[in-house]
PDB file of C-alpha atoms in Angstrom:
ATOM      1  CA  MET A1354      53.149 -24.241  68.737  1.00 56.00           C
ATOM      2  CA  TYR A1355      52.972 -26.413  65.651  1.00 57.00           C
ATOM      3  CA  ASN A1356      54.058 -30.030  65.649  1.00 60.00           C
ATOM      4  CA  LEU A1357      56.063 -30.977  62.560  1.00 56.00           C
ATOM      5  CA  PHE A1358      55.009 -34.626  62.701  1.00 59.00           C
ATOM      6  CA  ILE A1359      51.333 -33.715  62.754  1.00 63.00           C
ATOM      7  CA  GLU A1360      51.915 -31.465  59.744  1.00 57.00           C
ATOM      8  CA  LEU A1361      53.711 -34.284  57.909  1.00 58.00           C
ATOM      9  CA  GLU A1362      50.625 -36.480  58.355  1.00 60.00           C
ATOM     10  CA  LYS A1363      48.361 -33.973  56.626  1.00 59.00           C
ATOM     11  CA  GLY A1364      48.600 -35.223  53.073  1.00 57.00           C
ATOM     12  CA  ASN A1365      45.635 -33.299  51.694  1.00 55.00           C
ATOM     13  CA  GLN A1366      47.215 -29.822  51.925  1.00 63.00           C
ATOM     14  CA  ARG A1367      48.395 -27.863  48.921  1.00 72.00           C
ATOM     15  CA  GLU A1368      52.171 -27.947  48.612  1.00 77.00           C
ATOM     16  CA  GLU A1369      52.384 -24.223  49.353  1.00 79.00           C
ATOM     17  CA  GLU A1370      50.424 -24.526  52.607  1.00 81.00           C
ATOM     18  CA  TYR A1371      52.347 -27.653  53.573  1.00 80.00           C
ATOM     19  CA  LEU A1372      55.770 -26.016  53.138  1.00 82.00           C
ATOM     20  CA  THR A1373      54.609 -22.904  54.971  1.00 86.00           C
ATOM     21  CA  ARG A1374      53.395 -24.934  57.961  1.00 84.00           C
ATOM     22  CA  CYS A1375      56.556 -27.074  58.019  1.00 83.00           C
ATOM     23  CA  LEU A1376      58.745 -23.952  57.972  1.00 88.00           C
ATOM     24  CA  ILE A1377      56.747 -22.471  60.851  1.00 89.00           C
ATOM     25  CA  CYS A1378      57.089 -25.737  62.807  1.00 86.00           C
ATOM     26  CA  ILE A1379      60.849 -25.562  62.432  1.00 87.00           C
ATOM     27  CA  LEU A1380      61.129 -21.858  63.279  1.00 88.00           C
ATOM     28  CA  ASP A1381      58.792 -22.216  66.242  1.00 87.00           C
ATOM     29  CA  GLN A1382      61.271 -24.511  67.998  1.00 86.00           C
ATOM     30  CA  SER A1383      63.904 -21.909  68.875  1.00 84.00           C
ATOM     31  CA  LYS A1384      64.301 -18.133  68.884  1.00 84.00           C
ATOM     32  CA  ASN A1385      67.980 -18.645  67.996  1.00 86.00           C
ATOM     33  CA  LEU A1386      67.007 -20.676  64.932  1.00 88.00           C
ATOM     34  CA  THR A1387      64.414 -18.089  63.943  1.00 89.00           C
ATOM     35  CA  THR A1388      66.989 -15.310  64.342  1.00 88.00           C
ATOM     36  CA  ALA A1389      69.526 -17.224  62.217  1.00 89.00           C
ATOM     37  CA  PHE A1390      66.866 -17.801  59.543  1.00 89.00           C
ATOM     38  CA  LEU A1391      65.941 -14.098  59.490  1.00 90.00           C
ATOM     39  CA  LYS A1392      69.606 -13.132  59.211  1.00 89.00           C
ATOM     40  CA  TYR A1393      70.017 -15.543  56.289  1.00 89.00           C
ATOM     41  CA  ILE A1394      66.881 -14.493  54.417  1.00 90.00           C
ATOM     42  CA  PHE A1395      67.000 -10.754  55.046  1.00 90.00           C
ATOM     43  CA  SER A1396      70.745 -10.219  55.592  1.00 86.00           C
ATOM     44  CA  CYS A1397      69.835  -8.088  58.585  1.00 82.00           C
ATOM     45  CA  ASN A1398      71.811  -7.613  61.735  1.00 78.00           C
ATOM     46  CA  ILE A1399      69.408  -8.582  64.495  1.00 79.00           C
ATOM     47  CA  SER A1400      70.296 -10.414  67.656  1.00 73.00           C
ATOM     48  CA  ALA A1401      68.292 -13.182  69.292  1.00 66.00           C
ATOM     49  CA  VAL A1402      65.402 -11.458  70.975  1.00 68.00           C
ATOM     50  CA  ASP A1403      62.722 -12.444  73.391  1.00 66.00           C
ATOM     51  CA  GLY A1404      59.199 -11.914  72.252  1.00 78.00           C
ATOM     52  CA  ILE A1405      59.435 -13.214  68.708  1.00 86.00           C
ATOM     53  CA  ILE A1406      55.884 -13.868  67.561  1.00 89.00           C
ATOM     54  CA  ILE A1407      55.367 -16.150  64.564  1.00 91.00           C
ATOM     55  CA  THR A1408      51.939 -16.135  62.955  1.00 89.00           C
ATOM     56  CA  ASN A1409      50.742 -18.412  60.181  1.00 88.00           C
ATOM     57  CA  GLU A1410      48.281 -16.920  57.701  1.00 85.00           C
ATOM     58  CA  LYS A1411      47.826 -13.610  59.487  1.00 86.00           C
ATOM     59  CA  VAL A1412      44.674 -12.055  58.041  1.00 85.00           C
ATOM     60  CA  PHE A1413      44.169  -8.323  57.531  1.00 84.00           C
ATOM     61  CA  ASP A1414      41.560  -6.275  55.654  1.00 83.00           C
ATOM     62  CA  GLU A1415      43.161  -6.575  52.229  1.00 81.00           C
ATOM     63  CA  GLY A1416      44.752 -10.003  52.350  1.00 83.00           C
ATOM     64  CA  ARG A1417      46.714 -12.568  54.304  1.00 86.00           C
ATOM     65  CA  PHE A1418      50.412 -12.955  55.095  1.00 88.00           C
ATOM     66  CA  ASP A1419      51.676 -16.539  54.759  1.00 90.00           C
ATOM     67  CA  ILE A1420      54.148 -16.052  57.604  1.00 92.00           C
ATOM     68  CA  CYS A1421      54.473 -13.005  59.828  1.00 92.00           C
ATOM     69  CA  ILE A1422      57.391 -12.837  62.276  1.00 92.00           C
ATOM     70  CA  GLU A1423      57.321  -9.884  64.634  1.00 89.00           C
ATOM     71  CA  THR A1424      59.808  -8.515  67.122  1.00 86.00           C
ATOM     72  CA  ASN A1425      59.583  -5.267  69.079  1.00 84.00           C
ATOM     73  CA  GLU A1426      60.865  -3.203  66.162  1.00 84.00           C
ATOM     74  CA  TYR A1427      60.583  -5.422  63.055  1.00 88.00           C
ATOM     75  CA  CYS A1428      57.832  -7.093  61.106  1.00 91.00           C
ATOM     76  CA  PHE A1429      59.104  -9.764  58.698  1.00 93.00           C
ATOM     77  CA  ILE A1430      56.613 -10.988  56.112  1.00 93.00           C
ATOM     78  CA  ILE A1431      57.342 -14.162  54.171  1.00 92.00           C
ATOM     79  CA  GLU A1432      55.147 -14.885  51.185  1.00 90.00           C
ATOM     80  CA  ASN A1433      55.401 -18.443  49.896  1.00 89.00           C
ATOM     81  CA  LYS A1434      54.541 -19.249  46.277  1.00 84.00           C
ATOM     82  CA  ILE A1435      54.796 -22.676  44.679  1.00 81.00           C
ATOM     83  CA  GLU A1436      52.264 -23.039  41.873  1.00 76.00           C
ATOM     84  CA  SER A1437      50.241 -19.872  42.365  1.00 78.00           C
ATOM     85  CA  ASN A1438      50.750 -16.312  41.192  1.00 80.00           C
ATOM     86  CA  PHE A1439      50.980 -13.113  43.173  1.00 83.00           C
ATOM     87  CA  SER A1440      47.716 -11.216  43.274  1.00 81.00           C
ATOM     88  CA  TYR A1441      47.450  -7.682  41.980  1.00 84.00           C
ATOM     89  CA  ASN A1442      49.567  -5.303  44.114  1.00 84.00           C
ATOM     90  CA  GLN A1443      49.943  -7.987  46.783  1.00 87.00           C
ATOM     91  CA  ILE A1444      53.325  -6.779  48.076  1.00 88.00           C
ATOM     92  CA  SER A1445      52.410  -3.080  48.020  1.00 88.00           C
ATOM     93  CA  ARG A1446      49.228  -3.866  50.035  1.00 88.00           C
ATOM     94  CA  TYR A1447      51.477  -5.455  52.677  1.00 87.00           C
ATOM     95  CA  ARG A1448      53.613  -2.306  52.806  1.00 87.00           C
ATOM     96  CA  HIS A1449      50.548  -0.107  53.337  1.00 85.00           C
ATOM     97  CA  TYR A1450      49.234  -2.319  56.138  1.00 86.00           C
ATOM     98  CA  ILE A1451      52.384  -2.386  58.311  1.00 86.00           C
ATOM     99  CA  THR A1452      53.416   1.144  59.248  1.00 84.00           C
ATOM    100  CA  SER A1453      54.335   0.949  62.937  1.00 83.00           C
ATOM    101  CA  LYS A1454      57.453  -1.237  62.576  1.00 87.00           C
ATOM    102  CA  ILE A1455      60.410  -1.671  60.269  1.00 87.00           C
ATOM    103  CA  LEU A1456      58.941  -3.865  57.550  1.00 89.00           C
ATOM    104  CA  LYS A1457      60.908  -6.449  55.583  1.00 91.00           C
ATOM    105  CA  ILE A1458      59.193  -8.595  52.953  1.00 89.00           C
ATOM    106  CA  ALA A1459      60.605 -11.751  51.408  1.00 90.00           C
ATOM    107  CA  THR A1460      59.148 -14.109  48.878  1.00 87.00           C
ATOM    108  CA  ILE A1461      60.136 -17.760  48.805  1.00 87.00           C
ATOM    109  CA  VAL A1462      59.145 -19.132  45.427  1.00 84.00           C
ATOM    110  CA  LYS A1463      59.561 -22.190  43.262  1.00 81.00           C
ATOM    111  CA  TYR A1464      60.555 -20.003  40.306  1.00 79.00           C
ATOM    112  CA  TYR A1465      61.722 -16.394  40.346  1.00 79.00           C
ATOM    113  CA  SER A1466      59.048 -13.801  39.598  1.00 77.00           C
ATOM    114  CA  GLU A1467      59.315 -10.392  37.993  1.00 81.00           C
ATOM    115  CA  PHE A1468      57.916  -7.430  39.927  1.00 81.00           C
ATOM    116  CA  ASP A1469      57.345  -3.820  39.074  1.00 78.00           C
ATOM    117  CA  GLU A1470      59.229  -1.358  41.260  1.00 75.00           C
ATOM    118  CA  GLU A1471      56.281  -0.474  43.512  1.00 76.00           C
ATOM    119  CA  ASN A1472      55.302  -4.101  44.123  1.00 79.00           C
ATOM    120  CA  CYS A1473      58.783  -5.546  44.681  1.00 86.00           C
ATOM    121  CA  PRO A1474      59.704  -7.526  47.839  1.00 89.00           C
ATOM    122  CA  ASP A1475      62.913  -6.725  49.711  1.00 90.00           C
ATOM    123  CA  VAL A1476      64.235 -10.242  49.065  1.00 89.00           C
ATOM    124  CA  GLN A1477      63.320 -13.047  46.703  1.00 89.00           C
ATOM    125  CA  LYS A1478      64.643 -16.559  47.291  1.00 87.00           C
ATOM    126  CA  THR A1479      63.737 -19.883  45.784  1.00 85.00           C
ATOM    127  CA  TRP A1480      62.970 -22.929  47.873  1.00 81.00           C
ATOM    128  CA  PHE A1481      66.164 -24.384  46.417  1.00 82.00           C
ATOM    129  CA  ASN A1482      68.103 -21.539  48.135  1.00 78.00           C
ATOM    130  CA  ILE A1483      66.490 -22.519  51.431  1.00 76.00           C
ATOM    131  CA  TYR A1484      67.166 -26.224  51.434  1.00 71.00           C
ATOM    132  CA  ASP A1485      70.485 -26.263  49.528  1.00 61.00           C
TER     133      ASP A1485
END
């Protein structure tokens, strides 16, 4: 479990990493809060479930998810971008990696990005949408 106050002390992180860790700290506090967040971001109809697993920077062969939230049947990937660009086919690589669960991918960005059809996330929100 992350501690938000410890994360706030870490001033040498990139803004993207900092916001990702702060969001995980907040979500890690309550499964009801995490469920409400997932409903807001993904507009999905899930109920509060036991066994929510939140992973920061989950590494796999072809990359790394910023935030991975898993339930028994879903895998929610949240990719956070502040001042960096998406790498080549980043979203489609995520889709090829997760095949055993219902996959939902969201990007939370500073500015909206354009995607080709094959590399498009399910949802794109700006950080302004999150904190407004």
